[in-house]
Amino acid sequence: RKEVEQDPGPFNVPEGATVAFNCTYSNSASQSFFWYRQDCRKEPKLLMSVYSSGNEDGRFTAQLNRASQYISLLIRDSKLSDSATYLCVVSNSGGYQKVTFGTGTKLQVIP
Amino acid sequence: DADVTQTPRNRITKTGKRIMLECSQTKGHDRMYWYRQDPGLGLRLIYYSFDVKDINKGEISDGYSVSRQAQAKFSLSLESAIPNQTALYFCATSERTGYYGYTFGSGTRLTVV
């Protein structure tokens, strides 16, 4: 089983739609969770951290389910500019915090 | 100027050649990393450094070496390039304590022919 798994997509959604991605992780000791956004041929950029209580940033909501070991990203009112690949990132704790990237979920928002 | 700068942006090289990728940062971060990205495999860690002169292997260090001679600079070398090292390479930095996310450079697209 991969340490971090994501559905590669693509998710093709119309503008204004709500879309959700999940990401599962295998290490129950994982401590920190993040979503990154990566545009084609560009560098990944931190979108948001994921907290146990869930967090929201405008149209984006991230949630963590430790019992089932997954995190989710919800995008409301999708914009054309949301088209990108969304990477799930999981970090453990300890002296060297091992950081594992998912392979990403591709989102295409259609006019 | 970008916080994390990588040079070159693109490079085509021949099998067996030595090549160096450069990374410099103005974030003042102590921790620096080199990743490669391949389609379907995600980002994989090559080497990382927590301070000047500190070098640690990542999950795919074979065929690569690094140098951290200054806090702001971290270079990656391919001693004898081979075609399966064709990939997109990213340098990243992070703060000393905890993990609060990386700042990535814009990447180097390397093709080994």
Short mmCIF file of C-alpha atoms in Angstrom, two decimals:
data_model
loop_
_atom_site.label_atom_id
_atom_site.label_comp_id
_atom_site.label_asym_id
_atom_site.label_seq_id
_atom_site.Cartn_x
_atom_site.Cartn_y
_atom_site.Cartn_z
CA ARG A 1 0.00 0.00 0.00
CA LYS A 2 1.34 3.46 -0.87
CA GLU A 3 2.05 5.77 2.04
CA VAL A 4 -0.14 8.46 0.53
CA GLU A 5 -2.77 7.69 -2.09
CA GLN A 6 -4.82 9.98 -4.26
CA ASP A 7 -7.22 9.42 -7.13
CA PRO A 8 -5.32 10.82 -10.13
CA GLY A 9 -8.50 12.00 -11.85
CA PRO A 10 -8.99 14.00 -13.93
CA PHE A 11 -12.03 15.49 -12.30
CA ASN A 12 -13.82 17.49 -14.97
CA VAL A 13 -16.34 19.85 -13.41
CA PRO A 14 -18.34 22.83 -14.71
CA GLU A 15 -17.71 26.31 -13.40
CA GLY A 16 -19.59 26.95 -10.20
CA ALA A 17 -19.68 23.31 -9.17
CA THR A 18 -18.51 21.92 -5.86
CA VAL A 19 -15.82 19.25 -6.01
CA ALA A 20 -14.14 17.20 -3.32
CA PHE A 21 -10.93 15.17 -3.27
CA ASN A 22 -9.83 12.63 -0.73
CA CYS A 23 -6.37 11.45 0.16
CA THR A 24 -5.62 8.40 2.30
CA TYR A 25 -2.45 7.83 4.30
CA SER A 26 -1.08 4.62 5.77
CA ASN A 27 1.02 5.80 8.73
CA SER A 28 -1.19 6.29 11.75
CA ALA A 29 1.62 8.27 13.43
CA SER A 30 1.40 11.02 10.82
CA GLN A 31 1.15 14.42 12.44
CA SER A 32 0.89 17.14 9.84
CA PHE A 33 -1.17 17.35 6.70
CA PHE A 34 -1.24 19.76 3.81
CA TRP A 35 -2.70 20.42 0.42
CA TYR A 36 -0.51 21.87 -2.31
CA ARG A 37 -1.54 23.14 -5.70
CA GLN A 38 0.61 22.53 -8.76
CA ASP A 39 -0.01 24.09 -12.14
CA CYS A 40 1.27 22.32 -15.23
CA ARG A 41 5.08 22.40 -15.38
CA LYS A 42 5.25 24.72 -12.38
CA GLU A 43 6.36 24.28 -8.80
CA PRO A 44 3.98 23.08 -6.09
CA LYS A 45 2.63 25.85 -3.88
CA LEU A 46 1.21 25.42 -0.41
CA LEU A 47 -2.56 25.80 -0.54
CA MET A 48 -3.49 25.10 3.05
CA SER A 49 -2.65 23.13 6.13
CA VAL A 50 -5.16 20.62 7.44
CA TYR A 51 -6.04 20.75 11.10
CA SER A 52 -7.88 18.21 13.22
CA SER A 53 -10.78 20.59 13.66
CA GLY A 54 -10.95 21.29 9.94
CA ASN A 55 -10.19 24.62 8.37
CA GLU A 56 -11.60 26.89 5.74
CA ASP A 57 -10.02 29.48 3.49
CA GLY A 58 -12.55 31.19 1.28
CA ARG A 59 -13.96 28.62 -1.12
CA PHE A 60 -11.61 25.90 0.13
CA THR A 61 -12.27 23.61 3.07
CA ALA A 62 -9.87 20.97 4.34
CA GLN A 63 -10.71 18.24 6.80
CA LEU A 64 -8.86 15.46 8.58
CA ASN A 65 -10.31 12.12 9.62
CA ARG A 66 -7.72 10.40 11.80
CA ALA A 67 -9.88 7.36 12.52
CA SER A 68 -10.16 6.52 8.82
CA GLN A 69 -6.78 8.05 7.96
CA TYR A 70 -7.77 10.40 5.22
CA ILE A 71 -7.83 14.09 4.49
CA SER A 72 -10.17 15.89 2.16
CA LEU A 73 -10.27 19.09 0.16
CA LEU A 74 -13.57 20.67 -0.83
CA ILE A 75 -13.72 23.44 -3.42
CA ARG A 76 -16.94 25.39 -3.71
CA ASP A 77 -18.03 27.56 -6.63
CA SER A 78 -15.21 26.26 -8.85
CA LYS A 79 -13.42 28.79 -11.04
CA LEU A 80 -11.55 28.19 -14.27
CA SER A 81 -8.41 29.28 -12.39
CA ASP A 82 -8.82 26.36 -9.98
CA SER A 83 -7.74 24.00 -12.77
CA ALA A 84 -4.55 22.40 -11.49
CA THR A 85 -3.21 19.29 -9.81
CA TYR A 86 -3.77 19.09 -6.07
CA LEU A 87 -1.11 17.30 -4.04
CA CYS A 88 -1.75 15.77 -0.67
CA VAL A 89 1.25 15.93 1.69
CA VAL A 90 1.70 14.06 4.95
CA SER A 91 4.44 14.55 7.52
CA ASN A 92 5.37 12.45 10.52
CA SER A 93 6.88 13.79 13.72
CA GLY A 94 10.33 13.31 15.15
CA GLY A 95 13.87 14.52 14.54
CA TYR A 96 13.62 14.24 10.80
CA GLN A 97 10.10 14.90 9.76
CA LYS A 98 9.58 12.61 6.83
CA VAL A 99 7.40 14.30 4.29
CA THR A 100 5.52 12.21 1.76
CA PHE A 101 3.79 13.62 -1.30
CA GLY A 102 0.85 12.06 -3.02
CA THR A 103 0.94 11.82 -6.79
CA GLY A 104 -1.82 14.38 -7.11
CA THR A 105 -5.40 14.74 -8.30
CA LYS A 106 -5.97 16.66 -11.50
CA LEU A 107 -8.87 19.09 -11.61
CA GLN A 108 -10.16 20.61 -14.84
CA VAL A 109 -12.86 23.24 -14.48
CA ILE A 110 -14.85 23.57 -17.68
CA PRO A 111 -16.59 26.77 -18.87
CA ASP B 1 13.26 38.16 -7.33
CA ALA B 2 12.04 34.71 -6.41
CA ASP B 3 12.59 33.44 -2.87
CA VAL B 4 14.09 30.20 -4.20
CA THR B 5 15.94 30.39 -7.50
CA GLN B 6 17.01 27.40 -9.56
CA THR B 7 19.37 27.42 -12.50
CA PRO B 8 19.24 26.36 -15.24
CA ARG B 9 15.50 26.25 -15.99
CA ASN B 10 15.97 23.74 -18.77
CA ARG B 11 18.91 21.56 -19.73
CA ILE B 12 19.55 18.88 -22.29
CA THR B 13 22.66 16.83 -21.74
CA LYS B 14 24.23 13.67 -23.08
CA THR B 15 24.59 10.35 -21.31
CA GLY B 16 27.77 10.22 -19.26
CA LYS B 17 28.14 13.98 -18.83
CA ARG B 18 28.50 15.63 -15.45
CA ILE B 19 25.92 18.26 -14.71
CA MET B 20 25.23 20.57 -11.78
CA LEU B 21 21.93 22.12 -10.82
CA GLU B 22 22.08 25.20 -8.62
CA CYS B 23 19.68 26.45 -5.99
CA SER B 24 19.84 29.67 -4.00
CA GLN B 25 17.35 31.11 -1.52
CA THR B 26 16.63 34.41 0.18
CA LYS B 27 14.17 32.98 2.73
CA GLY B 28 16.83 32.63 5.41
CA HIS B 29 15.71 29.02 5.92
CA ASP B 30 18.17 26.50 7.32
CA ARG B 31 16.67 23.45 5.66
CA MET B 32 17.05 22.77 1.97
CA TYR B 33 15.97 19.83 -0.18
CA TRP B 34 16.27 18.41 -3.64
CA TYR B 35 13.33 16.52 -5.15
CA ARG B 36 12.65 14.99 -8.50
CA GLN B 37 9.22 14.64 -10.04
CA ASP B 38 8.26 12.00 -12.57
CA PRO B 39 4.81 11.45 -14.05
CA GLY B 40 2.80 9.04 -11.89
CA LEU B 41 5.46 8.87 -9.18
CA GLY B 42 5.05 12.16 -7.43
CA LEU B 43 7.84 14.05 -5.74
CA ARG B 44 10.69 11.94 -4.39
CA LEU B 45 13.41 13.20 -2.07
CA ILE B 46 16.98 12.96 -3.34
CA TYR B 47 19.00 14.74 -0.64
CA TYR B 48 18.38 17.17 2.17
CA SER B 49 20.44 19.47 4.37
CA PHE B 50 19.54 20.98 7.72
CA ASP B 51 22.53 23.30 7.92
CA VAL B 52 25.76 24.20 6.20
CA LYS B 53 27.91 21.09 5.83
CA ASP B 54 25.02 18.85 6.87
CA ILE B 55 24.12 16.36 4.12
CA ASN B 56 21.58 13.54 4.31
CA LYS B 57 20.45 11.02 1.75
CA GLY B 58 16.85 10.84 0.72
CA GLU B 59 15.01 7.91 -0.77
CA ILE B 60 16.66 8.04 -4.22
CA SER B 61 20.20 9.38 -3.75
CA ASP B 62 22.07 6.89 -5.97
CA GLY B 63 23.69 8.65 -8.92
CA TYR B 64 23.46 12.06 -7.28
CA SER B 65 25.60 14.16 -4.96
CA VAL B 66 25.05 17.52 -3.29
CA SER B 67 26.99 20.37 -1.79
CA ARG B 68 25.88 22.87 0.85
CA GLN B 69 28.67 25.40 1.15
CA ALA B 70 26.53 28.28 2.38
CA GLN B 71 23.18 28.64 4.09
CA ALA B 72 21.64 30.09 0.96
CA LYS B 73 23.02 27.66 -1.60
CA PHE B 74 22.46 23.97 -2.24
CA SER B 75 23.68 22.37 -5.44
CA LEU B 76 22.84 18.98 -6.93
CA SER B 77 25.25 17.11 -9.19
CA LEU B 78 24.76 14.21 -11.52
CA GLU B 79 28.24 12.74 -11.86
CA SER B 80 27.49 10.70 -14.96
CA ALA B 81 24.03 11.42 -16.28
CA ILE B 82 21.85 8.58 -17.55
CA PRO B 83 18.54 8.75 -19.45
CA ASN B 84 16.39 7.62 -16.49
CA GLN B 85 17.50 10.77 -14.67
CA THR B 86 15.38 12.72 -17.11
CA ALA B 87 12.89 14.47 -14.83
CA LEU B 88 11.73 17.74 -13.35
CA TYR B 89 13.95 18.70 -10.41
CA PHE B 90 12.84 20.96 -7.59
CA CYS B 91 14.78 22.62 -4.82
CA ALA B 92 12.82 23.47 -1.69
CA THR B 93 13.40 25.18 1.65
CA SER B 94 11.70 25.03 5.02
CA GLU B 95 12.04 26.58 8.45
CA ARG B 96 14.29 25.11 11.11
CA THR B 97 11.70 23.74 13.48
CA GLY B 98 8.60 21.85 12.64
CA TYR B 99 7.19 21.44 9.19
CA TYR B 100 5.12 24.33 8.03
CA GLY B 101 5.36 23.72 4.36
CA TYR B 102 8.01 24.05 1.73
CA THR B 103 8.88 26.91 -0.54
CA PHE B 104 9.81 25.45 -3.91
CA GLY B 105 11.96 26.83 -6.66
CA SER B 106 10.50 26.98 -10.13
CA GLY B 107 12.19 23.75 -11.16
CA THR B 108 14.80 22.53 -13.63
CA ARG B 109 13.62 20.38 -16.50
CA LEU B 110 16.50 18.00 -17.27
CA THR B 111 16.64 15.77 -20.31
CA VAL B 112 19.41 13.20 -20.67
CA VAL B 113 19.78 11.87 -24.21
#
